[in-house]
Rosetta silent file (secondary structure, phi, psi, omega in degrees, C-alpha in Angstrom):
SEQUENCE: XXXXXXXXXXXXXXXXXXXXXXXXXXXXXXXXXXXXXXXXXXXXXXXXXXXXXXXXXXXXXXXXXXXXXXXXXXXXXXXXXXXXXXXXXXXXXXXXXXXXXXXXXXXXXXXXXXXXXXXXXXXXXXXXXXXXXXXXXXXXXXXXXXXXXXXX
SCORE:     score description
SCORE:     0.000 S_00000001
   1 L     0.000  138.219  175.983    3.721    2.160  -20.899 S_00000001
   2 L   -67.386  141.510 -173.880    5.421    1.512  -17.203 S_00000001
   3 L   -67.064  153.910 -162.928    8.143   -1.309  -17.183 S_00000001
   4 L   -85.828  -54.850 -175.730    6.079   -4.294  -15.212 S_00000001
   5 L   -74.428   95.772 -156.365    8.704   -4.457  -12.719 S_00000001
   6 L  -101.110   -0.724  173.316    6.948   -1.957   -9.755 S_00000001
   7 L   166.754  140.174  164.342    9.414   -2.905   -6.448 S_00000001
   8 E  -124.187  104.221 -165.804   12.031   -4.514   -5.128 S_00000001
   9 E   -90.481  125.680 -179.095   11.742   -6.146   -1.945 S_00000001
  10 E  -124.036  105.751 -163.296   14.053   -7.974    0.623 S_00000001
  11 L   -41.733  169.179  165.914   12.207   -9.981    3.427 S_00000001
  12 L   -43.090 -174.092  176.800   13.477   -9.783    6.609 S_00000001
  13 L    25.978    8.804 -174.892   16.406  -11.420    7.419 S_00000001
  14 L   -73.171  -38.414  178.456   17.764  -11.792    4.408 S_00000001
  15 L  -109.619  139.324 -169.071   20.805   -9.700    4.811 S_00000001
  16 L   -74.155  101.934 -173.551   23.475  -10.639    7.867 S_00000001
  17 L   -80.741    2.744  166.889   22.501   -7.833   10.664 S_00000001
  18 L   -84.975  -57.509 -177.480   25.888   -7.745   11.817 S_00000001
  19 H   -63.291  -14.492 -172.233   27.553   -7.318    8.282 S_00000001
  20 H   -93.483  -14.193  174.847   24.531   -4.347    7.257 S_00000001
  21 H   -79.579  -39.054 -170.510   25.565   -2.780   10.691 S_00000001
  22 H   -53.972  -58.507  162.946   28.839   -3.062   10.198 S_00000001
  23 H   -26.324  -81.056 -176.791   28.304   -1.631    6.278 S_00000001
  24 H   -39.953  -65.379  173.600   26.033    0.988    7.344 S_00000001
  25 H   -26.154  -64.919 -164.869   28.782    2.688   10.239 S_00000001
  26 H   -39.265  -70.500  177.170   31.464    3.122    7.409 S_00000001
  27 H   -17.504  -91.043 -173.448   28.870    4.645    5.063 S_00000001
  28 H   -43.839  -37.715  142.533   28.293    7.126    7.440 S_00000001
  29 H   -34.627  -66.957 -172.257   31.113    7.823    8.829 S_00000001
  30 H   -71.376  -41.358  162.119   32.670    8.415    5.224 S_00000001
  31 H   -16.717  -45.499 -177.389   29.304   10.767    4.560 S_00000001
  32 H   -59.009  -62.883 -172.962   30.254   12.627    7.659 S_00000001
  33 H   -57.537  -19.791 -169.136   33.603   13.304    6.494 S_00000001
  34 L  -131.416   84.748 -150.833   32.950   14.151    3.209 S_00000001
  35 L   -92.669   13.088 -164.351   29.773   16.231    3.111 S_00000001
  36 L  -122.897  -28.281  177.976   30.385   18.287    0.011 S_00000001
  37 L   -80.340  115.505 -177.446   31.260   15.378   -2.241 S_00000001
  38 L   -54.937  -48.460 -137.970   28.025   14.480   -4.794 S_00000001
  39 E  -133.752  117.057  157.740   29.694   11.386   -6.441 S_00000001
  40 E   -75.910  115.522  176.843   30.941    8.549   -4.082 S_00000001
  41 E   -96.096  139.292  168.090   34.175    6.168   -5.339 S_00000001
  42 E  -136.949  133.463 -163.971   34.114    2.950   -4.088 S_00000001
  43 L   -82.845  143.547  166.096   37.562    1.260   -4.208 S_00000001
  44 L   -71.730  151.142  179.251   37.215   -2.526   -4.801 S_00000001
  45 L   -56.555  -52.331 -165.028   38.705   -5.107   -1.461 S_00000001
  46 L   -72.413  -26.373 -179.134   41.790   -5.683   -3.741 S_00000001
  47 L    76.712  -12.081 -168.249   42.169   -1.944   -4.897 S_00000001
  48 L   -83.712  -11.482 -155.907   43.573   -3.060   -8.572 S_00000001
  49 L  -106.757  136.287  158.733   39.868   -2.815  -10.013 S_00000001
  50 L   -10.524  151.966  142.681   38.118    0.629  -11.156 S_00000001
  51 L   -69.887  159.025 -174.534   36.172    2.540   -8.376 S_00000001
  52 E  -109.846  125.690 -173.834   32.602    1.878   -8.556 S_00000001
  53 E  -104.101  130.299 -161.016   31.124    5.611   -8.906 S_00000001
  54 E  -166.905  140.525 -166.886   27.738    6.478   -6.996 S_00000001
  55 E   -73.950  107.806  179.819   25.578    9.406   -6.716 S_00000001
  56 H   -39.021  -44.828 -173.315   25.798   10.587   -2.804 S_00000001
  57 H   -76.272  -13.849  165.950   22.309    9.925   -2.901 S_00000001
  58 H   -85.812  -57.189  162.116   21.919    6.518   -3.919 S_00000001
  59 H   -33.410  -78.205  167.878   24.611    6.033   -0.967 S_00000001
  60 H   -43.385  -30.898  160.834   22.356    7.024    1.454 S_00000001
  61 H   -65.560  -20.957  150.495   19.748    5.107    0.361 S_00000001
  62 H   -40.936  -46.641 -174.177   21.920    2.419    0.607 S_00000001
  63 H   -65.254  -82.976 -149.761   22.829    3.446    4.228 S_00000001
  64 H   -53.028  -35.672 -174.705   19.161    3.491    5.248 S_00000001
  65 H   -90.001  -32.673  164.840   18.198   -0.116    3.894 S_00000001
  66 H   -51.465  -36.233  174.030   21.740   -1.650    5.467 S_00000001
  67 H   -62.378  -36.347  172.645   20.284    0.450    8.564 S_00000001
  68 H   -63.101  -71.825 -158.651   16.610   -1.462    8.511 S_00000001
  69 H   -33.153  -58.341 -167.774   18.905   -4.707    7.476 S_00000001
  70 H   -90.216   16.139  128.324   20.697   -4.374   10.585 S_00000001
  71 L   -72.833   29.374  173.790   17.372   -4.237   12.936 S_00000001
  72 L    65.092   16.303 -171.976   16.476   -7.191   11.622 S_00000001
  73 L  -103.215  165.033  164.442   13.596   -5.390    9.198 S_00000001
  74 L   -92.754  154.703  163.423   12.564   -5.916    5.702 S_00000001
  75 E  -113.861  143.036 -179.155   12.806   -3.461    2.928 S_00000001
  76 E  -120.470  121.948 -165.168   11.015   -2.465   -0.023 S_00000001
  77 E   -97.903  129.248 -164.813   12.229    0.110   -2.635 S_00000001
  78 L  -119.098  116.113  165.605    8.881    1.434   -4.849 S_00000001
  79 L   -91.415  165.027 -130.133    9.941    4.015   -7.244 S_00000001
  80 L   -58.665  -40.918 -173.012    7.855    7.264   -7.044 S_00000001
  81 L   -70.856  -14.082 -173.004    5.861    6.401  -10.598 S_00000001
  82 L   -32.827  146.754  169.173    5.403    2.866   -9.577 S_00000001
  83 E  -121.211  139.898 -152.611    1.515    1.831  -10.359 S_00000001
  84 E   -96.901  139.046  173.989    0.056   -0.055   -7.214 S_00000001
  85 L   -80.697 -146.471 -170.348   -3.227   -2.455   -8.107 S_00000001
  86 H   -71.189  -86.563 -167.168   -6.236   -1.640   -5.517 S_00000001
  87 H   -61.062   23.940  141.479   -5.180   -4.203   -2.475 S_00000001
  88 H   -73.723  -63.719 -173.506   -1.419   -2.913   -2.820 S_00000001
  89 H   -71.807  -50.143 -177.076   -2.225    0.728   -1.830 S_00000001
  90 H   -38.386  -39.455  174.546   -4.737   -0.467    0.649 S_00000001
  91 H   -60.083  -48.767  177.546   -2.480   -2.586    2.230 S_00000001
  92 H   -46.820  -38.594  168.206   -0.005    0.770    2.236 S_00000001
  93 L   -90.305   10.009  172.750   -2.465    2.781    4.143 S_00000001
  94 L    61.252   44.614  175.614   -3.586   -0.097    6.083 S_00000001
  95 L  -131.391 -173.015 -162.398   -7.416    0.382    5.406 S_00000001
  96 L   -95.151  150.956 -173.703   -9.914   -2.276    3.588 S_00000001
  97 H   -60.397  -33.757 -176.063   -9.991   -2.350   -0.165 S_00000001
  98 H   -69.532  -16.121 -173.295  -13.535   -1.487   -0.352 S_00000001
  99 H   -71.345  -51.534  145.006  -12.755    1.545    1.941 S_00000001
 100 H    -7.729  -88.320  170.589   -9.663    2.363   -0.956 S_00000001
 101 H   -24.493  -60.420  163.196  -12.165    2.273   -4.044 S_00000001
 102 H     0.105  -61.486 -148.583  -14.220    4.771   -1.723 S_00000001
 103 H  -101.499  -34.434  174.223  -11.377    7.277   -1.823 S_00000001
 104 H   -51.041  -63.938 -162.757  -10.770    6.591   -5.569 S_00000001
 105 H   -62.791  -38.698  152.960  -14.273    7.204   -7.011 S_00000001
 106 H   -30.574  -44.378 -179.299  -14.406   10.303   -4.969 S_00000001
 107 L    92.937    9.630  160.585  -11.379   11.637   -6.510 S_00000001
 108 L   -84.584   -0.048  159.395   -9.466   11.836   -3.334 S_00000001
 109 L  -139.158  141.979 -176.366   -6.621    9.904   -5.038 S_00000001
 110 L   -78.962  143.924  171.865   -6.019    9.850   -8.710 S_00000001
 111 E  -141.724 -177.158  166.269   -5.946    6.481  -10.739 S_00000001
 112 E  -141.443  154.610 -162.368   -6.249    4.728  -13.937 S_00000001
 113 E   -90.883  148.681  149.985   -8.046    2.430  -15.499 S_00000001
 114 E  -113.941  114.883 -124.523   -6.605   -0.750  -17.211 S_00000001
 115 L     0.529  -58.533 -179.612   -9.462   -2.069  -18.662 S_00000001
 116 L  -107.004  -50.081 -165.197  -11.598   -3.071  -15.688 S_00000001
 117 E   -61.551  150.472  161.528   -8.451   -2.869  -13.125 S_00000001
 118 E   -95.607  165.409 -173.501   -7.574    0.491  -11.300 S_00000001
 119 E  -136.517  137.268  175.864   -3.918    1.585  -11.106 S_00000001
 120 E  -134.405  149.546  164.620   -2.685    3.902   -8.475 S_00000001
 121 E   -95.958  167.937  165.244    0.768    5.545   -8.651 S_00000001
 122 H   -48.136  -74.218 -172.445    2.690    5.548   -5.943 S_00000001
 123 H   -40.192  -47.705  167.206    3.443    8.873   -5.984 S_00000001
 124 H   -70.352  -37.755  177.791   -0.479    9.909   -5.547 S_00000001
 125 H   -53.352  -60.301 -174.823   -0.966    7.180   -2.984 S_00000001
 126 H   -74.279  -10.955  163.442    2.071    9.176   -0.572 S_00000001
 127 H   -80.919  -36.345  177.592    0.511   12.770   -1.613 S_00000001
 128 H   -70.546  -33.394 -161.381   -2.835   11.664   -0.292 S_00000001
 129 H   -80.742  -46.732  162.790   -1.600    9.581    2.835 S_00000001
 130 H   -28.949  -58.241 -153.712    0.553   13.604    3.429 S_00000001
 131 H   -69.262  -47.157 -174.853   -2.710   15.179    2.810 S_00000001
 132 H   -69.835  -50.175 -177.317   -4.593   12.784    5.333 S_00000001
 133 H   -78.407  -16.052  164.418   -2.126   12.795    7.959 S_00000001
 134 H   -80.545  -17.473  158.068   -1.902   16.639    8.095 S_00000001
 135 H   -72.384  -43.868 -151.789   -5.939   16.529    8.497 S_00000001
 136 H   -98.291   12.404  144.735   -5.647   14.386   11.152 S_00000001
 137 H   -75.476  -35.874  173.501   -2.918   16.459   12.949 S_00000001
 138 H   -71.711  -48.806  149.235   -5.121   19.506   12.863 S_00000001
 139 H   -63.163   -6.847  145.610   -7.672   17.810   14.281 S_00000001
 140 H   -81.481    1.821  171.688   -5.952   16.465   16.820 S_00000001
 141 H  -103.836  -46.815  157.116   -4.484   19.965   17.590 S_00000001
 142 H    -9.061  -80.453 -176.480   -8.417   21.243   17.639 S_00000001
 143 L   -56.767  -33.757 -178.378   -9.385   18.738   20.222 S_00000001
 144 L   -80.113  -38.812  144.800   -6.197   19.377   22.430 S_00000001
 145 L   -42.550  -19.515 -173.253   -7.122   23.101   22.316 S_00000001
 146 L  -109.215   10.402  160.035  -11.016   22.969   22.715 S_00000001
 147 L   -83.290  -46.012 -173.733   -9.593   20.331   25.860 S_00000001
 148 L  -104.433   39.391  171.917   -7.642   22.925   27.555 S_00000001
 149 L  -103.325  -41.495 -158.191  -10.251   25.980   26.678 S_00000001
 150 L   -88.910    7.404  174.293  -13.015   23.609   28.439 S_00000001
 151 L    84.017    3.967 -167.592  -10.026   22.519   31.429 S_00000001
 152 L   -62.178    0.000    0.000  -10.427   18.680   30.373 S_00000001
């Protein structure tokens, strides 16, 4: 069974967009310089305490939410198995819940039941919203081709 706890979010303004800008530069900077090293040390302000040892890639992810922090956005981290109810993923693709169900009972996104409740992972919710937005590039590369065939 999935641990309960499905994201962790920090509203806007919560973190000081001057100190997450500030944050973020360094990051990156030391990223730049040191592009080959996997495992980040981070020295404590005093220097007498262990380094705190991190995974280059959890450092960037770091980077990227001090970078939303310091435009003044909020962030939310969902990991990939996370299960979403029904008005969670709707709200993610921004369509109506009943439209959501739609694309469940079809079988264009996979889910599960919990007794009566549906469950979406995460993970299927961003393969379908891929899957959707590469239809709807192709059709919008159609129409701009059958536009300049017919001169519009």
């Amino acid at each position: 069974m999935m641990a309960d706890v499905q994201a962790k979010r920090v509203p806007p303004g919560t973190i000081d967009t001057e100190m997450a800008g500030r944050a973020v530069r360094r990051i990156k900077d030391y990223l730049m310089q040191y592009p080959e090293q996997s495992l980040i040390r981070v020295a404590g302000e005093h220097g007498s305490e262990d380094p705190l040892i991190l995974p280059r890639e959890a450092v960037s992810l770091l980077a990227f939410i001090l970078a939303q922090a310091a435009e003044g956005r909020g962030v939310t981290v969902i990991p990939s198995h996370a299960e979403l109810t029904t008005q969670q993923a709707a709200d993610m693709l921004n369509v109506s819940r009943p439209y959501l169900i739609k694309l469940l009972e079809t079988g264009e996104i996979p889910f599960r039941l919990i007794g009566k409740h549906r469950r979406i992972t995460y993970e299927d919710l961003q393969n379908y919203k891929r899957r959707d937005d590469a239809k709807r590039r192709a059709a919008a590369d159609e129409l701009a081709q059958l536009g300049q065939e017919l001169g519009i």
